[in-house]
Amino acid sequence: MKITSLLSDKPWSAVAIAVCFAILLILPWLHLLPAESAFHLSAYWITLIGKIMCMALVALALDLVWGYAGILSLGHGLYFALGGYAFGMYLMRESAGDGLPDFMRFLSWTELPWYWIGTQHIWWALALVILVPGIIAFIFGFFAFRSKIKGVYFSIITQAMTFAAALLFFRNETGFGGNNGFTGFKTILGMDITSASMRATLCFVTALTLLLCFIGLRHLMNKPYGRVLGAIRDSENRLQYLGYRTLWYKLSAWVLSAVIAGIAGALYVPQAGIINPSEMNPVNSIEMAVWVAAGGRGTLIGPILGAGLINGVKTYFTVAYPEAWLLILGALFIVVTIFLPKGVIGLFDRFKKEKN
């Protein structure tokens, strides 16, 4: 197998994708150049690029279940937030030292809740980033898929679950900081979280994770497993008649997607500097679906492109026209649905066909 085939089936597309990822891997280190250098990237830009790559990672995760298995989730913001909270617990313990986190002292707590035990160790925090979203996704997915809930009903349930989780995390007694969530992070492994080297490292790790997840999912989707997911999307009943137990295919894809979303949340938190229940806002999960649709679902590279483009546009319009941003987002989704059913990637393919 050629290395380029891990990036795209088309040689020229593979080269273009490889160049884009190479740029993403190089950009973080430009932050370490002297401020007077023409190639220096400021803290604002390096943080923005890192956060957008985290969002691209979520879009990649959602494309796995929606683009390939035909399962539209409007609740992936939950798994993103759970991964963020899991790593945020470690960051809060680092900031607190041997004492309790600031918000617990403010609420007159005298000891840590049992589920905070061990979170002072980064290895346990990283395990929670994978285990918590994965276990919750497995439990929810098992009962939902076994009950044969599909289509819009499944989407509504995922959104309702996310909204319920947001209401739970808003409560101070749950031990997750209530409305304010976690903030005031100071160090990771004893190193200043706001230092130039740490900012560059976090951005680089995010780019590397995005690349590895993209290559891994590309490889997986080119295997029989990926073809079965496509068959489930196109006609699950026919596949069941052939003897396939579609429950486990759907469930495995759902859990894997949730874990990737959780990893994205864990990478997002130290770069954004905060995690609170607003990340579970149903609007956020809807935006994730828009990223995938705009880029081109079922392509893997499309959702990454869609997340980058839309969040880049959002960064501008939320400053220039903050009141109109949601209207712009809604209009964009309508335009994509009507005129670009295959997203931006589909537009490129159409242009190539017309050129030939």
Coordinates of C-alpha atoms in Angstrom, one line a residue, residues 82-354:
L82 CA -16.8 15.3 28.9
G83 CA -13.3 14.9 27.5
G84 CA -12.6 18.5 28.3
Y85 CA -13.9 18.2 31.9
A86 CA -11.9 15.0 32.4
F87 CA -8.6 16.8 31.5
G88 CA -9.8 20.0 33.2
M89 CA -10.0 18.1 36.5
Y90 CA -6.2 17.4 36.2
L91 CA -5.5 21.0 35.3
M92 CA -7.5 22.2 38.4
R93 CA -5.6 19.8 40.7
E94 CA -2.3 21.1 39.2
S95 CA -3.3 24.7 39.9
A96 CA -4.5 23.9 43.4
G97 CA -1.4 22.0 44.5
D98 CA -2.1 20.0 47.6
G99 CA -5.3 21.8 48.4
L100 CA -8.8 21.9 47.0
P101 CA -9.6 23.7 43.7
D102 CA -10.7 27.3 44.1
F103 CA -14.3 26.8 43.4
M104 CA -14.6 24.1 46.0
R105 CA -13.1 26.3 48.6
F106 CA -15.5 29.0 47.6
L107 CA -18.4 26.6 48.1
S108 CA -17.0 25.6 51.5
W109 CA -16.2 22.0 50.5
T110 CA -14.0 20.1 52.9
E111 CA -12.9 17.2 50.7
L112 CA -12.8 16.1 47.2
P113 CA -15.7 14.0 45.8
W114 CA -14.8 10.3 45.2
Y115 CA -14.8 10.8 41.4
W116 CA -11.9 13.3 41.7
I117 CA -9.6 10.7 43.3
G118 CA -6.5 10.2 41.2
T119 CA -7.1 13.2 38.9
Q120 CA -3.8 14.7 40.1
H121 CA -2.1 12.2 37.9
I122 CA -2.0 13.0 34.2
W123 CA -2.1 9.4 33.2
W124 CA -5.3 8.8 35.0
A125 CA -6.8 12.0 33.6
L126 CA -5.9 10.9 30.1
A127 CA -7.5 7.5 30.8
L128 CA -10.7 9.3 31.9
V129 CA -10.6 11.3 28.6
I130 CA -11.1 8.0 26.8
L131 CA -13.1 6.0 29.3
V132 CA -15.8 8.5 30.3
P133 CA -17.0 9.4 26.8
G134 CA -16.5 5.8 25.6
I135 CA -18.5 4.2 28.4
I136 CA -21.4 6.7 28.3
A137 CA -21.5 6.3 24.5
F138 CA -21.5 2.6 24.8
I139 CA -24.4 2.6 27.3
F140 CA -26.5 5.1 25.4
G141 CA -25.7 3.5 22.0
F142 CA -26.4 0.0 23.1
F143 CA -29.9 0.7 24.3
A144 CA -30.7 3.1 21.5
F145 CA -29.5 0.8 18.7
R146 CA -31.0 -2.3 20.3
S147 CA -34.3 -0.5 20.4
K148 CA -33.9 0.3 16.7
I149 CA -34.3 4.1 17.2
K150 CA -33.3 5.7 13.9
G151 CA -33.5 8.9 11.9
V152 CA -34.8 12.1 13.4
Y153 CA -35.9 10.4 16.6
F154 CA -32.3 9.3 17.3
S155 CA -31.1 12.8 16.6
I156 CA -33.6 14.3 19.0
I157 CA -32.7 11.9 21.7
T158 CA -29.0 12.7 21.4
Q159 CA -29.8 16.4 21.7
A160 CA -32.1 15.9 24.7
M161 CA -29.4 13.9 26.4
T162 CA -26.8 16.7 25.8
F163 CA -29.2 19.3 27.2
A164 CA -29.9 17.2 30.3
A165 CA -26.2 16.8 30.9
A166 CA -25.7 20.6 30.6
L167 CA -28.4 21.2 33.2
L168 CA -26.7 18.7 35.5
F169 CA -23.3 20.3 35.1
F170 CA -24.8 23.7 35.8
R171 CA -25.5 22.6 39.4
N172 CA -22.9 23.5 42.0
E173 CA -23.3 20.4 44.0
T174 CA -22.2 18.1 41.1
G175 CA -18.6 19.2 41.8
F176 CA -17.8 20.5 38.3
G177 CA -17.7 24.2 39.0
G178 CA -21.3 24.9 38.2
N179 CA -22.0 27.8 35.7
N180 CA -18.3 28.9 35.7
G181 CA -16.9 25.5 35.1
F182 CA -13.1 25.1 35.3
T183 CA -10.7 28.0 34.6
G184 CA -7.5 29.6 36.0
F185 CA -5.2 26.8 34.7
K186 CA -1.6 27.4 35.5
T187 CA 0.6 24.4 34.7
I188 CA 0.8 21.1 32.8
L189 CA 3.3 18.7 34.3
G190 CA 4.7 21.6 36.2
M191 CA 5.3 23.7 33.1
D192 CA 3.7 27.1 32.7
I193 CA 0.6 26.6 30.5
T194 CA 0.8 30.1 29.0
S195 CA 4.5 29.9 28.0
A196 CA 5.4 30.0 24.3
S197 CA 6.9 26.6 24.3
M198 CA 3.8 25.0 25.9
R199 CA 1.4 26.9 23.5
A200 CA 3.4 25.6 20.6
T201 CA 3.6 22.1 22.0
L202 CA -0.2 21.9 22.6
C203 CA -0.9 23.2 19.0
F204 CA 1.6 20.7 17.6
V205 CA 0.1 17.8 19.5
T206 CA -3.4 18.8 18.3
A207 CA -2.2 18.9 14.6
L208 CA -0.5 15.5 15.1
T209 CA -3.6 14.0 16.7
L210 CA -5.7 15.3 13.8
L211 CA -3.4 13.7 11.3
L212 CA -3.2 10.4 13.1
C213 CA -7.0 10.2 13.5
F214 CA -7.5 11.1 9.8
I215 CA -5.1 8.4 8.6
G216 CA -6.4 5.9 11.1
L217 CA -10.1 6.4 10.0
R218 CA -9.1 6.5 6.3
H219 CA -7.4 3.1 6.8
L220 CA -10.4 1.7 8.7
M221 CA -12.9 2.9 6.2
N222 CA -11.0 1.3 3.3
K223 CA -11.4 -2.1 5.1
P224 CA -14.5 -4.3 5.1
Y225 CA -15.6 -2.7 8.3
G226 CA -16.0 0.7 6.5
R227 CA -17.9 -0.9 3.7
V228 CA -20.3 -2.5 6.1
L229 CA -20.9 0.9 7.7
G230 CA -21.7 2.3 4.2
A231 CA -24.1 -0.6 3.6
I232 CA -25.8 0.2 7.0
R233 CA -26.2 3.8 5.8
D234 CA -27.7 2.7 2.5
S235 CA -29.9 -0.2 3.5
E236 CA -29.6 -1.7 7.0
N237 CA -32.5 -4.1 6.5
R238 CA -30.8 -5.8 3.5
L239 CA -27.6 -6.1 5.5
Q240 CA -29.5 -7.8 8.3
Y241 CA -31.1 -10.2 5.9
L242 CA -27.5 -11.2 4.9
G243 CA -26.8 -12.2 8.5
Y244 CA -24.8 -9.1 9.7
R245 CA -25.4 -8.0 13.3
T246 CA -25.5 -4.4 12.5
L247 CA -25.9 -3.4 16.2
W248 CA -22.3 -4.0 17.0
Y249 CA -21.0 -2.2 13.9
K250 CA -23.1 0.8 14.7
L251 CA -22.2 0.7 18.4
S252 CA -18.4 0.3 17.7
A253 CA -18.5 3.3 15.3
W254 CA -20.5 5.3 17.8
V255 CA -18.1 4.6 20.7
L256 CA -15.0 5.3 18.6
S257 CA -16.6 8.6 17.4
A258 CA -17.3 9.6 21.0
V259 CA -13.7 8.8 22.1
I260 CA -12.3 11.0 19.3
A261 CA -14.6 13.8 20.3
G262 CA -13.5 13.4 23.9
I263 CA -9.8 13.7 22.9
A264 CA -10.7 16.8 21.0
G265 CA -12.2 18.3 24.1
A266 CA -9.2 17.4 26.2
L267 CA -6.9 19.2 23.7
Y268 CA -9.2 22.2 23.5
V269 CA -9.4 23.0 27.2
P270 CA -5.7 23.9 27.9
Q271 CA -5.7 26.0 24.8
A272 CA -9.0 27.8 25.4
G273 CA -8.2 28.2 29.1
I274 CA -11.8 27.3 30.2
I275 CA -14.4 24.5 30.1
N276 CA -18.0 25.1 31.3
P277 CA -21.5 23.6 30.6
S278 CA -22.0 26.0 27.7
E279 CA -19.9 23.6 25.6
M280 CA -22.9 21.2 26.0
N281 CA -25.3 23.8 24.5
P282 CA -27.4 22.0 21.8
V283 CA -26.5 24.8 19.4
N284 CA -22.8 23.7 19.5
S285 CA -23.8 20.2 18.5
I286 CA -25.9 21.5 15.6
E287 CA -22.9 23.6 14.5
M288 CA -20.8 20.5 14.4
A289 CA -23.3 18.9 12.0
V290 CA -23.1 22.1 9.8
W291 CA -19.3 21.7 9.7
V292 CA -19.6 18.2 8.4
A293 CA -22.4 19.0 5.9
A294 CA -20.5 22.1 4.6
G295 CA -17.3 20.2 4.0
G296 CA -18.8 17.1 2.6
R297 CA -19.9 14.2 4.7
G298 CA -18.5 10.7 4.1
T299 CA -15.1 12.0 2.9
L300 CA -13.2 12.6 6.2
I301 CA -11.2 15.4 4.7
G302 CA -14.4 17.4 3.9
P303 CA -15.5 17.9 7.6
I304 CA -11.9 19.0 8.5
L305 CA -12.1 21.6 5.7
G306 CA -15.7 22.6 6.7
A307 CA -14.8 23.1 10.3
G308 CA -11.8 25.2 9.3
L309 CA -13.7 27.4 6.9
I310 CA -16.8 27.9 9.1
N311 CA -14.9 28.6 12.3
G312 CA -12.7 31.0 10.4
V313 CA -15.7 32.8 9.1
K314 CA -17.3 32.7 12.6
T315 CA -14.2 34.3 14.1
Y316 CA -14.6 37.3 11.8
F317 CA -18.4 37.6 11.9
T318 CA -18.8 37.2 15.7
V319 CA -16.6 40.3 16.1
A320 CA -17.9 42.3 13.1
Y321 CA -21.6 41.3 13.3
P322 CA -22.2 39.4 16.5
E323 CA -26.0 39.7 16.4
A324 CA -26.2 38.3 12.9
W325 CA -23.9 35.3 13.3
L326 CA -26.6 32.7 13.9
L327 CA -28.6 34.0 11.0
I328 CA -25.5 33.7 8.8
L329 CA -24.9 30.2 10.1
G330 CA -28.5 29.2 9.3
A331 CA -28.4 30.7 5.9
L332 CA -25.1 28.9 5.2
F333 CA -26.6 25.6 6.1
I334 CA -29.6 26.2 3.8
V335 CA -27.4 27.2 0.9
V336 CA -25.2 24.1 1.4
T337 CA -28.2 21.8 1.7
I338 CA -29.8 23.1 -1.5
F339 CA -26.9 24.0 -3.8
L340 CA -24.0 21.9 -2.4
P341 CA -25.4 18.6 -1.2
K342 CA -21.9 17.1 -1.3
G343 CA -20.3 20.1 0.4
V344 CA -17.1 22.0 -0.6
I345 CA -15.4 18.7 -1.6
G346 CA -18.2 18.0 -3.9
L347 CA -17.8 21.4 -5.5
F348 CA -14.1 20.6 -6.2
D349 CA -15.1 17.3 -7.8
R350 CA -17.7 19.1 -9.9
F351 CA -15.1 21.7 -11.0
K352 CA -12.7 19.0 -12.1
K353 CA -15.3 17.2 -14.1
E354 CA -16.3 20.4 -15.9

